[in-house]
XYZ file of N, CA and C in Angstrom:
270
model
N -45.648 22.452 17.140
C -46.102 23.129 15.950
C -46.580 24.538 16.258
N -47.003 24.779 17.483
C -47.462 26.113 17.842
C -46.282 27.065 17.947
N -46.531 28.315 17.605
C -45.498 29.336 17.703
C -45.579 30.035 19.047
N -45.177 29.338 20.088
C -45.172 29.907 21.425
C -43.887 30.691 21.636
N -43.989 31.777 22.352
C -42.789 32.527 22.701
C -42.270 32.045 24.046
N -41.021 32.354 24.305
C -40.434 32.009 25.593
C -41.211 32.678 26.714
N -41.625 33.914 26.488
C -42.404 34.632 27.495
C -43.713 33.943 27.817
N -44.387 33.432 26.792
C -45.656 32.727 27.007
C -45.460 31.439 27.798
N -44.419 30.713 27.480
C -44.144 29.462 28.192
C -43.776 29.761 29.643
N -42.938 30.772 29.858
C -42.546 31.140 31.221
C -43.763 31.607 32.018
N -44.621 32.391 31.378
C -45.830 32.871 32.053
C -46.726 31.700 32.447
N -46.858 30.711 31.558
C -47.669 29.529 31.868
C -47.077 28.745 33.038
N -45.747 28.779 33.155
C -45.080 28.091 34.268
C -45.068 28.945 35.532
N -45.464 30.212 35.386
C -45.525 31.096 36.544
C -44.197 31.649 36.997
N -43.245 31.765 36.069
C -41.922 32.284 36.414
C -41.480 33.316 35.386
N -40.426 34.041 35.722
C -39.831 35.024 34.816
C -39.096 34.287 33.699
N -39.091 34.828 32.472
C -38.414 34.149 31.358
C -36.945 33.808 31.625
N -36.223 34.677 32.314
C -34.812 34.390 32.603
C -34.700 33.208 33.563
N -35.543 33.189 34.574
C -35.531 32.055 35.506
C -35.898 30.760 34.776
N -36.907 30.844 33.919
C -37.313 29.660 33.151
C -36.152 29.130 32.319
N -35.461 30.028 31.613
C -34.346 29.616 30.760
C -33.237 28.964 31.579
N -32.900 29.556 32.711
C -31.848 28.987 33.563
C -32.238 27.609 34.100
N -33.467 27.497 34.580
C -33.934 26.218 35.125
C -34.016 25.160 34.022
N -34.471 25.570 32.851
C -34.573 24.650 31.726
C -33.189 24.110 31.358
N -32.225 25.014 31.269
C -30.859 24.611 30.923
C -30.281 23.670 31.966
N -30.539 23.954 33.240
C -30.051 23.091 34.313
C -30.651 21.696 34.218
N -31.933 21.636 33.927
C -32.626 20.358 33.905
C -32.373 19.564 32.618
N -32.406 20.246 31.469
C -32.303 19.548 30.181
C -30.928 19.641 29.524
N -30.048 20.476 30.035
C -28.702 20.583 29.476
C -28.630 21.373 28.182
N -29.689 22.118 27.856
C -29.675 22.964 26.665
C -30.669 24.091 26.857
N -30.575 25.084 26.012
C -31.533 26.185 26.084
C -32.865 25.719 25.501
N -33.946 26.412 25.828
C -35.227 26.048 25.217
C -35.188 26.099 23.687
N -34.489 27.079 23.135
C -34.377 27.185 21.678
C -33.641 26.002 21.068
N -32.533 25.597 21.686
C -31.788 24.437 21.190
C -32.630 23.159 21.289
N -33.351 23.030 22.385
C -34.217 21.867 22.575
C -35.305 21.824 21.499
N -35.917 22.963 21.233
C -36.962 23.041 20.221
C -36.414 22.674 18.838
N -35.232 23.189 18.488
C -34.616 22.848 17.199
C -34.345 21.353 17.110
N -33.854 20.769 18.194
C -33.580 19.323 18.208
C -34.873 18.533 17.996
N -35.947 18.950 18.660
C -37.244 18.273 18.479
C -37.737 18.406 17.042
N -37.595 19.585 16.463
C -38.011 19.795 15.072
C -37.211 18.917 14.117
N -35.911 18.804 14.365
C -35.071 17.976 13.498
C -35.394 16.493 13.664
N -35.707 16.065 14.876
C -36.103 14.667 15.082
C -37.402 14.359 14.358
N -38.335 15.292 14.400
C -39.591 15.108 13.667
C -39.316 15.050 12.165
N -38.405 15.887 11.704
C -38.068 15.897 10.279
C -37.467 14.561 9.850
N -36.589 13.978 10.664
C -36.011 12.686 10.286
C -37.107 11.635 10.175
N -38.080 11.688 11.073
C -39.198 10.749 11.018
C -40.012 10.941 9.738
N -40.314 12.185 9.400
C -41.070 12.448 8.169
C -40.289 12.033 6.930
N -38.984 12.257 6.947
C -38.166 11.868 5.795
C -38.134 10.353 5.622
N -38.132 9.622 6.736
C -38.126 8.162 6.675
C -39.483 7.597 6.267
N -40.550 8.171 6.782
C -41.878 7.559 6.662
C -42.792 8.152 5.600
N -42.373 9.229 4.946
C -43.268 9.850 3.971
C -42.508 10.217 2.702
N -43.279 10.553 1.702
C -42.703 11.026 0.439
C -42.969 12.510 0.258
N -43.258 13.199 1.365
C -43.514 14.637 1.291
C -42.321 15.360 0.671
N -42.581 16.362 -0.151
C -41.471 17.185 -0.655
C -40.738 17.854 0.509
N -39.469 18.142 0.317
C -38.663 18.727 1.386
C -39.246 20.041 1.895
N -39.825 20.837 1.002
C -40.401 22.112 1.456
C -41.573 21.857 2.404
N -42.351 20.815 2.177
C -43.463 20.483 3.067
C -42.968 19.931 4.400
N -41.895 19.152 4.367
C -41.297 18.654 5.611
C -40.800 19.840 6.430
N -40.130 20.772 5.768
C -39.608 21.953 6.456
C -40.724 22.724 7.146
N -41.789 22.992 6.423
C -42.895 23.760 6.991
C -43.611 22.989 8.095
N -43.780 21.686 7.919
C -44.452 20.861 8.923
C -43.665 20.809 10.232
N -42.369 21.015 10.139
C -41.521 20.938 11.332
C -41.189 22.313 11.914
N -41.785 23.352 11.353
C -41.627 24.675 11.934
C -40.469 25.499 11.426
N -39.858 25.094 10.329
C -38.775 25.884 9.759
C -39.353 26.934 8.822
N -38.663 28.047 8.681
C -39.156 29.168 7.882
C -39.286 28.802 6.407
N -38.342 28.020 5.919
C -38.372 27.598 4.521
C -37.427 26.414 4.334
N -37.406 25.872 3.126
C -36.591 24.683 2.851
C -35.103 24.972 3.011
N -34.665 26.153 2.625
C -33.252 26.501 2.733
C -32.795 26.508 4.188
N -33.581 27.126 5.046
C -33.264 27.163 6.478
C -33.234 25.750 7.050
N -34.233 24.954 6.688
C -34.300 23.561 7.128
C -33.060 22.793 6.684
N -32.684 22.935 5.423
C -31.537 22.204 4.883
C -30.252 22.585 5.605
N -30.055 23.870 5.875
C -28.851 24.314 6.592
C -28.790 23.704 7.989
N -29.897 23.781 8.727
C -29.913 23.259 10.099
C -29.783 21.735 10.126
N -30.450 21.060 9.203
C -30.397 19.601 9.135
C -28.975 19.142 8.819
N -28.367 19.762 7.818
C -27.008 19.392 7.407
C -26.016 19.658 8.526
N -26.177 20.773 9.222
C -25.279 21.088 10.338
C -25.422 20.054 11.455
N -26.642 19.634 11.725
C -26.887 18.696 12.824
C -26.456 17.272 12.500
N -26.697 16.828 11.260
C -26.489 15.419 10.920
C -25.367 15.151 9.923
N -24.786 16.215 9.376
C -23.667 16.046 8.455
C -24.058 15.557 7.071
N -25.349 15.562 6.781
C -25.839 15.131 5.476
C -27.113 15.926 5.181
N -27.305 16.267 3.923
C -28.488 17.033 3.531
C -29.748 16.171 3.658
N -30.917 16.789 3.839
C -32.153 16.020 3.997
C -32.435 15.059 2.839
N -32.217 15.490 1.614
C -32.476 14.606 0.469
C -31.548 13.392 0.486
N -30.285 13.612 0.846
C -29.324 12.501 0.929
C -29.703 11.572 2.082
N -30.143 12.146 3.193
C -30.596 11.323 4.330
C -31.745 10.439 3.903
N -32.698 11.007 3.195
C -33.857 10.230 2.738
C -33.400 9.066 1.863
N -32.441 9.296 0.979
C -31.944 8.218 0.113
C -31.226 7.139 0.937
N -30.490 7.570 1.960
C -29.744 6.615 2.794
C -30.663 5.702 3.595
N -31.786 6.216 4.056
C -32.669 5.418 4.904
C -33.759 4.717 4.129
N -33.802 4.945 2.814
C -34.848 4.312 1.986
C -34.591 2.829 1.831
């Protein structure tokens, strides 16, 4: 939920941001940004299954700029819009 920058995370790890990104990709098989998006989307699926929060609140709770951005990323990742996903898992 925190808005950490790549530079801040690399500094906390004691390495240069480029080295951090390369090592992260080697270890996790994705960039830090891709990993973060995947984590946000996984959290969103959990909120959609377990709560009745409006989609705009789910989007904001998961770190997306707005509902439209959330819907685009969710649909691209899962092939179904968030509202349709919620209906499918209800």
